[in-house]
Short mmCIF file of C-alpha atoms in Angstrom, two decimals:
data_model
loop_
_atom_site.label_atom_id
_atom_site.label_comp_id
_atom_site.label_asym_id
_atom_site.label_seq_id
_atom_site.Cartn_x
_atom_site.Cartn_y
_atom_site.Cartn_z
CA UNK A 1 114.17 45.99 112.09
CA UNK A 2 116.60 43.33 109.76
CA UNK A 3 119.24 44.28 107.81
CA UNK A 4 119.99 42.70 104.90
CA UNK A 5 123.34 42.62 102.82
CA UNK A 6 122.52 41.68 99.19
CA UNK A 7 125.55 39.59 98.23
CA UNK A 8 126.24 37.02 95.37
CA UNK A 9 125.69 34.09 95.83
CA UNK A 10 126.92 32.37 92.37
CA UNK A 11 126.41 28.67 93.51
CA UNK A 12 122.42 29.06 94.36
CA UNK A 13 122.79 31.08 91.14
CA UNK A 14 123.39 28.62 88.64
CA UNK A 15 121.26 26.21 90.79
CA UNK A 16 118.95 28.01 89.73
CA UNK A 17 119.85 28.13 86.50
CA UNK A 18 120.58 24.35 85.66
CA UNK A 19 117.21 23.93 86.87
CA UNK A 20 115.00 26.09 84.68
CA UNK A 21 117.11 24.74 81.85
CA UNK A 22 115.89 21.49 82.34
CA UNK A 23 112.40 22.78 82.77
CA UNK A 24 112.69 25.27 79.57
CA UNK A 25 114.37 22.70 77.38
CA UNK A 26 112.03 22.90 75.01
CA UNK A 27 112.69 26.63 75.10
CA UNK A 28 116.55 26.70 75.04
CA UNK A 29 116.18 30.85 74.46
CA UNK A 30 114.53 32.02 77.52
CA UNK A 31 117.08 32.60 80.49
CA UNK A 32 115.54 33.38 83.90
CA UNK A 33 116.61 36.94 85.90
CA UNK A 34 119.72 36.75 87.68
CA UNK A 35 119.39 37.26 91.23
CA UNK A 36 121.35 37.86 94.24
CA UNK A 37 120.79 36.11 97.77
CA UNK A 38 119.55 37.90 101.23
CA UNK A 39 121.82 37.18 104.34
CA UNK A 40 120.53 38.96 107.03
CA UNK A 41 123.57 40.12 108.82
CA UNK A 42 121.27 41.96 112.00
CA UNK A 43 117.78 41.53 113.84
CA UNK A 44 116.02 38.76 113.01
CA UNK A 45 113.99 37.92 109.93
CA UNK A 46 110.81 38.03 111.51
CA UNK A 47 110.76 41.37 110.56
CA UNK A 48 108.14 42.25 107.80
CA UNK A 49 110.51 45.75 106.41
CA UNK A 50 114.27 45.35 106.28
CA UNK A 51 116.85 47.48 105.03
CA UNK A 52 119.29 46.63 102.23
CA UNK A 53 122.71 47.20 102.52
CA UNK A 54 125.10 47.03 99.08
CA UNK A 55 128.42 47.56 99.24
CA UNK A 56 130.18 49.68 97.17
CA UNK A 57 134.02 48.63 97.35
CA UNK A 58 137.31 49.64 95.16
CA UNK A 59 137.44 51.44 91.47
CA UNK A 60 134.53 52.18 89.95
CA UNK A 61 135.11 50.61 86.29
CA UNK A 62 133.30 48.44 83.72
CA UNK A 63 136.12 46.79 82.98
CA UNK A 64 136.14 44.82 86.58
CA UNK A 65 134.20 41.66 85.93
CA UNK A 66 131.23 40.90 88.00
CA UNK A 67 129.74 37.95 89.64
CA UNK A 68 126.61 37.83 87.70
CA UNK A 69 126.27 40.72 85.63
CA UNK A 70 128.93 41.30 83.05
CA UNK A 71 130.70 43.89 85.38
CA UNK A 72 131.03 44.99 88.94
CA UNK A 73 128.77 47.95 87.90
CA UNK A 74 126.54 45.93 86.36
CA UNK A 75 126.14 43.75 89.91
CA UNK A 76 125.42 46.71 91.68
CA UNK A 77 122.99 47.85 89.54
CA UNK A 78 121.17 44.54 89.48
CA UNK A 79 121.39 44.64 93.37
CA UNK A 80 119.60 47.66 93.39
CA UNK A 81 116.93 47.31 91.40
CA UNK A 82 116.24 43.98 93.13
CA UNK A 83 115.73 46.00 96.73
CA UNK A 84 113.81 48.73 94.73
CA UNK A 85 111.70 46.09 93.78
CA UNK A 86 111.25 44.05 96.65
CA UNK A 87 108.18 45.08 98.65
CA UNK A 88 109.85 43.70 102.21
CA UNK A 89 112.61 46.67 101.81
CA UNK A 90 112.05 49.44 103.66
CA UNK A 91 115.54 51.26 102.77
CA UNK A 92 118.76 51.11 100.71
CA UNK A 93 122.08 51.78 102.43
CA UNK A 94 125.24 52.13 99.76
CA UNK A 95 128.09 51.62 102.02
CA UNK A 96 130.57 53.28 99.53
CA UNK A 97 134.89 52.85 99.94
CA UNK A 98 135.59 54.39 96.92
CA UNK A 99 138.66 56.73 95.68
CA UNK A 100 136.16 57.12 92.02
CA UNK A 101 136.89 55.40 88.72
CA UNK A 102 135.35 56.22 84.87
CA UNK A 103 133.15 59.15 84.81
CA UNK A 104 130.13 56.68 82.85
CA UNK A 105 130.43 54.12 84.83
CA UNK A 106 129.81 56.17 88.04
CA UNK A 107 126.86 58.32 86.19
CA UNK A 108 125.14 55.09 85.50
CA UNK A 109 125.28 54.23 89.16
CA UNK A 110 124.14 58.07 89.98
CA UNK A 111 121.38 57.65 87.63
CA UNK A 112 120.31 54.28 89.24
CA UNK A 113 119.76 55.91 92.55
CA UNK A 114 118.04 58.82 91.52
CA UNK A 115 115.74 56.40 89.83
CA UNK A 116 115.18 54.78 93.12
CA UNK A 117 115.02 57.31 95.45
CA UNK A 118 111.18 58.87 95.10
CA UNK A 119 109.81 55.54 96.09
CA UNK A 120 112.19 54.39 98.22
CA UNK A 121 114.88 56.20 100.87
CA UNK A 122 118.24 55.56 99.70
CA UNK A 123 120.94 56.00 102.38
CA UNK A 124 124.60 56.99 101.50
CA UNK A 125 127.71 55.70 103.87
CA UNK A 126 130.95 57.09 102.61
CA UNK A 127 133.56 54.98 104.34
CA UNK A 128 137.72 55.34 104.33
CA UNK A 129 137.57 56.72 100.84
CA UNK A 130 134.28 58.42 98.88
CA UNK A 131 136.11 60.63 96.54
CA UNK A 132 136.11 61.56 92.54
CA UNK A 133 133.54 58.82 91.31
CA UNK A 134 132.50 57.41 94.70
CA UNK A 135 131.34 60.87 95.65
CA UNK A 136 129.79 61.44 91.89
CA UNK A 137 127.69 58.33 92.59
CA UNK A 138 126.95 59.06 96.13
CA UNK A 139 124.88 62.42 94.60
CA UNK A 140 121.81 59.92 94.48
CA UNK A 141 121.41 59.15 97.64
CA UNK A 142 118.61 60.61 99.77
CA UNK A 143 120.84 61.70 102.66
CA UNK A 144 124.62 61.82 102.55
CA UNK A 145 126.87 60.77 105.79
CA UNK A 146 130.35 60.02 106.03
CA UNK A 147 133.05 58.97 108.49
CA UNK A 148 134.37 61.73 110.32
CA UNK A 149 137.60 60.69 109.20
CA UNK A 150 136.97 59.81 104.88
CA UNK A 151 138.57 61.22 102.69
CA UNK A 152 136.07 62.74 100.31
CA UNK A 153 135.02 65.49 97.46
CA UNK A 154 137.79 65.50 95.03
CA UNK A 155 135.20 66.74 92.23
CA UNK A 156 136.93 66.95 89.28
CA UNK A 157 138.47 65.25 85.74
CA UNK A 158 141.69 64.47 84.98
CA UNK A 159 143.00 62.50 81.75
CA UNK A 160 146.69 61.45 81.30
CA UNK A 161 149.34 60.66 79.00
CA UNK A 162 153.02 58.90 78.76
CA UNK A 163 154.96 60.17 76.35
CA UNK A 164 157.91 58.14 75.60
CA UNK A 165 159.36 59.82 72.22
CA UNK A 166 162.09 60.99 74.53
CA UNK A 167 163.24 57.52 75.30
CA UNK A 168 163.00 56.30 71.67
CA UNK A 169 165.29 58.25 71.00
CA UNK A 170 167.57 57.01 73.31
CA UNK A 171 166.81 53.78 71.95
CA UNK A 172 167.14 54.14 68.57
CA UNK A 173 163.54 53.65 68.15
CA UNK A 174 161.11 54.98 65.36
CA UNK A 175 157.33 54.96 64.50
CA UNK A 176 155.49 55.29 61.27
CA UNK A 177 151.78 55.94 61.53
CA UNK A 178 149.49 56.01 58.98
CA UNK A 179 146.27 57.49 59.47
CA UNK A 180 142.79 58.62 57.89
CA UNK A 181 142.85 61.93 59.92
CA UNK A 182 145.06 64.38 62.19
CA UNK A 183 143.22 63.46 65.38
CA UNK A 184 143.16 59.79 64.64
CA UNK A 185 146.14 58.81 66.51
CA UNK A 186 144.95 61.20 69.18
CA UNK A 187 148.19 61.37 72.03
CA UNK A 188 150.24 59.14 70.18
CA UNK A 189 152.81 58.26 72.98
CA UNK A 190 155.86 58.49 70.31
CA UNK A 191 155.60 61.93 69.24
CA UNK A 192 154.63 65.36 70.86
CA UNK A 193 151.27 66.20 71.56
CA UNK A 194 150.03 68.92 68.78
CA UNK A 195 147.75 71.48 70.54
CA UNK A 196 144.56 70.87 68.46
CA UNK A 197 145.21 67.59 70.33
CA UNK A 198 145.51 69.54 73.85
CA UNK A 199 142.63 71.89 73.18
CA UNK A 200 140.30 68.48 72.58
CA UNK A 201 141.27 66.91 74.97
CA UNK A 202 141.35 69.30 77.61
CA UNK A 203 137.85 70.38 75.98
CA UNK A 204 136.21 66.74 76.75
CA UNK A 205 137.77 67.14 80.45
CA UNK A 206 135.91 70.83 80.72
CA UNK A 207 132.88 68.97 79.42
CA UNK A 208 132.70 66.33 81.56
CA UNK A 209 133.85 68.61 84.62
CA UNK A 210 130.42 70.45 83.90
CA UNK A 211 128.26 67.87 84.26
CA UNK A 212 130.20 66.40 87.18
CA UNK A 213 129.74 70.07 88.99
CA UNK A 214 126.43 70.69 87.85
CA UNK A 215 124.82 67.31 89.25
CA UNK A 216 127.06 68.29 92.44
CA UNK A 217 125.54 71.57 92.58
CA UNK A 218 121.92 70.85 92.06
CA UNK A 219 121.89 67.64 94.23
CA UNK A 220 123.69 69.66 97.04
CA UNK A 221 121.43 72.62 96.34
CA UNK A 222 124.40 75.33 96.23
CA UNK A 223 123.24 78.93 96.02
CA UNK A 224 124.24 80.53 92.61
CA UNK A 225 124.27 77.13 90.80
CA UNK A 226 128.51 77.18 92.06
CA UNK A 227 130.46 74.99 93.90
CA UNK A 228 132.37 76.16 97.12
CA UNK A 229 135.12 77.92 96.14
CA UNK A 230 136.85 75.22 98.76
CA UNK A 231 136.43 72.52 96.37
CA UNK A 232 135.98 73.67 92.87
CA UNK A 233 139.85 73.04 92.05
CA UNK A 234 139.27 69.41 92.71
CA UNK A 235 140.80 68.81 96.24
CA UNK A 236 140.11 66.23 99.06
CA UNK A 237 138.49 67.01 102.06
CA UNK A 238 137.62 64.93 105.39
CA UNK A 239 134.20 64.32 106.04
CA UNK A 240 134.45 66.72 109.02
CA UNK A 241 135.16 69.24 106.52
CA UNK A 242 132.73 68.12 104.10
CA UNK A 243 129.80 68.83 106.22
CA UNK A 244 131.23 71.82 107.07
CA UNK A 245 131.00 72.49 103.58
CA UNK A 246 127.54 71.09 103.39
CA UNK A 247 128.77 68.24 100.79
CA UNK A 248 127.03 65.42 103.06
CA UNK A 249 124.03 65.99 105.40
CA UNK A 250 125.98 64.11 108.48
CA UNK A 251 129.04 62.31 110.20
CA UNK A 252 129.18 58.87 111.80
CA UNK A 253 129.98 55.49 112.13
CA UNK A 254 128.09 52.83 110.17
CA UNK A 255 126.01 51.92 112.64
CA UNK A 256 125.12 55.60 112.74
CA UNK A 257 124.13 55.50 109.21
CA UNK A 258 121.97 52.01 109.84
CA UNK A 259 120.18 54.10 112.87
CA UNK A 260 119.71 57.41 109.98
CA UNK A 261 118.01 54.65 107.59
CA UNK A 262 115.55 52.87 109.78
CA UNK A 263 114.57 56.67 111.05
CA UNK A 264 113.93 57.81 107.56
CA UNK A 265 112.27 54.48 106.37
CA UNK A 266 109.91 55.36 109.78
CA UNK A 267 111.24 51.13 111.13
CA UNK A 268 111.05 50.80 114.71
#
């Protein structure tokens, strides 16, 4: 068995794509497929099936640029549909160190996996940190394990405010709005918030807390459709306790996770 970390490489990147410029000239509109390099980081690449390992490191956010797609989500994303669709991987192992990050961002990774997963096995590492997000994205793997040690579940949605109105005060500081609507300024930070404000607000959280739960719930295949009553009011729990709570399938070390991959991919 070889395994394989898909990681940028930007320079063989545009390489590649200063030379199909030249050859396309005549076409300036047709870009060729980004693409990320193979470095085999263990056996030998002799080996016919591998398994892919992408890493899944820090916030979870669009905003974070990527190395060849627009974002860091859109990098992963590229990474793994180029294992999916590479006929020499056996496997996928996300080797997630995560504490979460936007709610869409980490549903589009979810969705991504799930995507993946009937055709291909896709193995989930949670590291130091697979909480909030990182555990929300983690939900597509085929089989869940996490260090004994991680800090994990923390399945919930929170949204916050600074309200400085208080301090302009202070200051001597005023603010006119004008607006087309009540809601438009929605938490304006200079004024209290007005509870139509709170009720929408805390209505989008409830919303999004649903389908959070719900994928939770169904991937984790909780009787009664509920979460454990040991989690559903968003806490952190160590992987230990997260098995014991049947949130992840195992506990290990990486190279525990590596051996769970090439078993399930049936590599010798």
């Amino acid at each position: 068995m070889g395994l394989i970390l898909l990681g940028s490489s930007l320079l063989a990147n545009l390489l590649f794509l200063s030379k199909d410029q030249q050859l396309l000239s005549s076409a300036p509109h047709v870009q060729p497929a980004p693409y990320f390099e193979e470095e085999l980081v263990e056996g030998d690449d002799s080996q016919e099936k591998r398994i892919a390992k992408i890493d899944l490191f820090g916030v979870i956010a669009q905003e974070i640029p990527g190395q060849i797609g627009s974002s860091m989500v859109d990098d992963l994303i590229l990474q793994i549909r180029q294992a999916a669709d590479d006929d020499s991987i056996a496997a996928i192992l996300l080797h997630i160190d995560s504490p979460g990050g936007e709610v869409t961002a980490s549903d589009n990774l979810y969705h991504e996996l799930t995507l993946v997963r009937p055709n291909k096995p896709v193995i989930v590492y949670l590291d130091s940190v697979g909480a909030s997000g990182g555990y929300y994205t983690a939900m597509g793997g085929s089989h869940i394990m996490a260090h004994e040690l991680c800090l994990t579940g923390s399945i919930g949605v929170i949204m916050q405010a600074i309200n400085y109105e208080g301090l302009s005060k202070i200051l001597g500081l005023s603010t006119l709005t004008f607006k087309s609507g009540a809601l438009k300024d929605l938490l304006n930070p200079s004024r209290p918030a007005s509870e139509a404000e709170k009720k929408l607000v805390q209505d989008m959280v409830a919303e999004t807390f649903e389908k959070f739960s719900s994928i939770v719930v169904t991937e984790r295949d909780f009787p009664d459709q509920k979460l454990p009553t040991e989690v559903a009011d968003g806490r952190i729990v160590s992987g230990k306790q997260a098995l014991d709570l049947k949130l992840i399938d195992a506990t290990g070390y990486l190279q525990d996770a590596i051996a769970d991959a090439r078993e399930i991919a049936k590599l010798p």
